[in-house]
Amino acid sequence: MSNSFQPTGVNSSGLTALIQNLGRDCTPTQFIREFVKNGFEACQRVGGGRVEVDFNDAIYASTGHYKITFTDSGDGMTSDQMVSLLNNLSATGATNHHKNYGVGAKISALTRNHEGILYESWRDSVGHT
């Protein structure tokens, strides 16, 4: 997998305010639940697996900043799938009585991580970022 990546393009006209409004309604730690749940769902699609929450020690060693990581052994995504899913701000087929369910990790995390979010995925032994 290449260390260089290109962020996806977003039309910022009005989008920033929408994301901020959605993020304001999220609890401070909602992104943790969202990323872990996404990992569980990815593992369920392959009949089992593992979800880990840790910090990226390479980033800490080079910057002194803690960067949380969510890793799973699920089915992964291709580059095209990542672009499609990450550009869809909020989508879920599930219903739940919990507040903001379905807002998604990208909204709840993006508004709290001004340094950005890096998605890395492996699908069929090929790395995508």
mmCIF file of C-alpha atoms in Angstrom:
data_model
loop_
_atom_site.group_PDB
_atom_site.id
_atom_site.type_symbol
_atom_site.label_atom_id
_atom_site.label_comp_id
_atom_site.label_asym_id
_atom_site.label_seq_id
_atom_site.Cartn_x
_atom_site.Cartn_y
_atom_site.Cartn_z
ATOM 1 C CA MET A 1 0.000 0.000 0.000
ATOM 2 C CA SER A 2 1.289 3.421 -0.899
ATOM 3 C CA ASN A 3 2.003 5.896 1.902
ATOM 4 C CA SER A 4 0.678 8.789 -0.168
ATOM 5 C CA PHE A 5 -3.033 9.251 -0.582
ATOM 6 C CA GLN A 6 -5.435 11.701 -2.127
ATOM 7 C CA PRO A 7 -8.341 12.992 -0.030
ATOM 8 C CA THR A 8 -11.728 12.736 -1.658
ATOM 9 C CA GLY A 9 -13.151 15.971 -3.041
ATOM 10 C CA VAL A 10 -16.136 17.555 -1.352
ATOM 11 C CA ASN A 11 -18.183 20.566 -2.380
ATOM 12 C CA SER A 12 -17.778 22.735 0.713
ATOM 13 C CA SER A 13 -20.674 25.084 -0.070
ATOM 14 C CA GLY A 14 -22.972 24.537 2.889
ATOM 15 C CA LEU A 15 -21.529 21.120 3.628
ATOM 16 C CA THR A 16 -19.277 22.296 6.451
ATOM 17 C CA ALA A 17 -22.197 23.811 8.363
ATOM 18 C CA LEU A 18 -24.271 20.657 7.863
ATOM 19 C CA ILE A 19 -21.475 18.439 9.185
ATOM 20 C CA GLN A 20 -20.905 20.743 12.162
ATOM 21 C CA ASN A 21 -24.625 20.744 13.006
ATOM 22 C CA LEU A 22 -24.844 16.960 12.797
ATOM 23 C CA GLY A 23 -21.635 16.559 14.807
ATOM 24 C CA ARG A 24 -22.813 18.954 17.519
ATOM 25 C CA ASP A 25 -25.673 16.580 18.280
ATOM 26 C CA CYS A 26 -23.305 13.623 18.773
ATOM 27 C CA THR A 27 -22.000 12.624 22.168
ATOM 28 C CA PRO A 28 -18.235 13.208 22.565
ATOM 29 C CA THR A 29 -17.418 9.485 22.361
ATOM 30 C CA GLN A 30 -20.052 8.431 19.813
ATOM 31 C CA PHE A 31 -17.384 7.914 17.151
ATOM 32 C CA ILE A 32 -15.964 5.040 19.231
ATOM 33 C CA ARG A 33 -19.283 3.208 19.202
ATOM 34 C CA GLU A 34 -19.719 3.890 15.493
ATOM 35 C CA PHE A 35 -16.272 2.612 14.422
ATOM 36 C CA VAL A 36 -16.523 -0.465 16.674
ATOM 37 C CA LYS A 37 -20.006 -1.254 15.375
ATOM 38 C CA ASN A 38 -18.754 -0.894 11.781
ATOM 39 C CA GLY A 39 -15.974 -3.367 12.633
ATOM 40 C CA PHE A 40 -18.449 -5.849 14.150
ATOM 41 C CA GLU A 41 -20.599 -5.651 11.027
ATOM 42 C CA ALA A 42 -17.565 -6.211 8.758
ATOM 43 C CA CYS A 43 -16.605 -9.292 10.800
ATOM 44 C CA GLN A 44 -20.157 -10.637 10.752
ATOM 45 C CA ARG A 45 -20.128 -10.518 6.953
ATOM 46 C CA VAL A 46 -17.236 -13.016 6.929
ATOM 47 C CA GLY A 47 -18.643 -15.215 9.687
ATOM 48 C CA GLY A 48 -16.528 -13.962 12.584
ATOM 49 C CA GLY A 49 -13.360 -12.081 13.314
ATOM 50 C CA ARG A 50 -11.718 -9.620 15.633
ATOM 51 C CA VAL A 51 -12.127 -5.899 16.407
ATOM 52 C CA GLU A 52 -9.356 -3.967 18.174
ATOM 53 C CA VAL A 53 -9.183 -0.414 19.496
ATOM 54 C CA ASP A 54 -5.649 0.863 20.039
ATOM 55 C CA PHE A 55 -3.442 3.855 19.268
ATOM 56 C CA ASN A 56 -1.057 4.259 16.363
ATOM 57 C CA ASP A 57 2.362 4.126 17.992
ATOM 58 C CA ALA A 58 4.135 5.095 14.739
ATOM 59 C CA ILE A 59 2.269 8.407 14.663
ATOM 60 C CA TYR A 60 2.946 8.904 18.369
ATOM 61 C CA ALA A 61 6.660 8.223 17.859
ATOM 62 C CA SER A 62 6.926 10.745 15.020
ATOM 63 C CA THR A 63 4.587 13.497 16.291
ATOM 64 C CA GLY A 64 3.990 12.940 20.008
ATOM 65 C CA HIS A 65 0.235 12.858 19.311
ATOM 66 C CA TYR A 66 -2.014 9.962 20.159
ATOM 67 C CA LYS A 67 -4.038 8.722 17.177
ATOM 68 C CA ILE A 68 -6.690 6.137 17.976
ATOM 69 C CA THR A 69 -7.027 3.179 15.613
ATOM 70 C CA PHE A 70 -9.932 0.846 14.942
ATOM 71 C CA THR A 71 -8.889 -2.413 13.299
ATOM 72 C CA ASP A 72 -11.017 -5.381 12.298
ATOM 73 C CA SER A 73 -10.567 -8.606 10.379
ATOM 74 C CA GLY A 74 -13.776 -8.179 8.413
ATOM 75 C CA ASP A 75 -14.402 -8.124 4.691
ATOM 76 C CA GLY A 76 -12.652 -4.810 3.927
ATOM 77 C CA MET A 77 -13.394 -2.236 1.241
ATOM 78 C CA THR A 78 -11.953 -1.398 -2.147
ATOM 79 C CA SER A 79 -10.904 2.164 -2.983
ATOM 80 C CA ASP A 80 -14.126 2.669 -4.958
ATOM 81 C CA GLN A 81 -16.235 1.390 -2.054
ATOM 82 C CA MET A 82 -14.452 3.724 0.368
ATOM 83 C CA VAL A 83 -15.037 6.762 -1.834
ATOM 84 C CA SER A 84 -18.705 5.852 -2.257
ATOM 85 C CA LEU A 85 -19.341 5.134 1.436
ATOM 86 C CA LEU A 86 -17.327 8.058 2.770
ATOM 87 C CA ASN A 87 -19.113 10.515 0.505
ATOM 88 C CA ASN A 88 -22.485 9.319 1.830
ATOM 89 C CA LEU A 89 -22.747 11.306 5.073
ATOM 90 C CA SER A 90 -25.322 9.214 6.874
ATOM 91 C CA ALA A 91 -26.761 5.900 5.882
ATOM 92 C CA THR A 92 -28.026 2.882 7.745
ATOM 93 C CA GLY A 93 -30.525 0.170 7.085
ATOM 94 C CA ALA A 94 -30.999 -0.478 10.790
ATOM 95 C CA THR A 95 -33.369 1.109 13.231
ATOM 96 C CA ASN A 96 -32.567 1.692 16.867
ATOM 97 C CA HIS A 97 -33.966 3.794 19.692
ATOM 98 C CA HIS A 98 -30.557 5.293 20.579
ATOM 99 C CA LYS A 99 -30.086 8.978 19.803
ATOM 100 C CA ASN A 100 -28.239 9.693 16.539
ATOM 101 C CA TYR A 101 -27.974 6.059 15.525
ATOM 102 C CA GLY A 102 -26.915 6.006 11.881
ATOM 103 C CA VAL A 103 -25.156 9.376 11.927
ATOM 104 C CA GLY A 104 -22.025 7.348 11.338
ATOM 105 C CA ALA A 105 -18.431 7.363 12.352
ATOM 106 C CA LYS A 106 -17.449 9.885 9.735
ATOM 107 C CA ILE A 107 -19.729 12.623 11.126
ATOM 108 C CA SER A 108 -19.173 11.902 14.816
ATOM 109 C CA ALA A 109 -15.376 11.620 14.338
ATOM 110 C CA LEU A 110 -14.771 14.251 11.672
ATOM 111 C CA THR A 111 -16.113 17.084 13.816
ATOM 112 C CA ARG A 112 -13.788 16.111 16.673
ATOM 113 C CA ASN A 113 -10.629 15.325 14.716
ATOM 114 C CA HIS A 114 -9.388 18.414 12.932
ATOM 115 C CA GLU A 115 -6.258 16.584 11.751
ATOM 116 C CA GLY A 116 -8.404 14.296 9.599
ATOM 117 C CA ILE A 117 -9.256 10.632 9.437
ATOM 118 C CA LEU A 118 -7.221 8.084 7.506
ATOM 119 C CA TYR A 119 -9.051 4.998 6.266
ATOM 120 C CA GLU A 120 -6.958 1.977 5.316
ATOM 121 C CA SER A 121 -8.504 -1.263 4.145
ATOM 122 C CA TRP A 122 -7.461 -4.568 2.692
ATOM 123 C CA ARG A 123 -9.754 -6.430 0.307
ATOM 124 C CA ASP A 124 -8.678 -9.688 -1.362
ATOM 125 C CA SER A 125 -5.074 -9.123 -0.145
ATOM 126 C CA VAL A 126 -4.872 -5.686 -1.804
ATOM 127 C CA GLY A 127 -4.388 -2.554 0.314
ATOM 128 C CA HIS A 128 -6.530 0.542 -0.222
ATOM 129 C CA THR A 129 -6.338 3.950 1.489
#
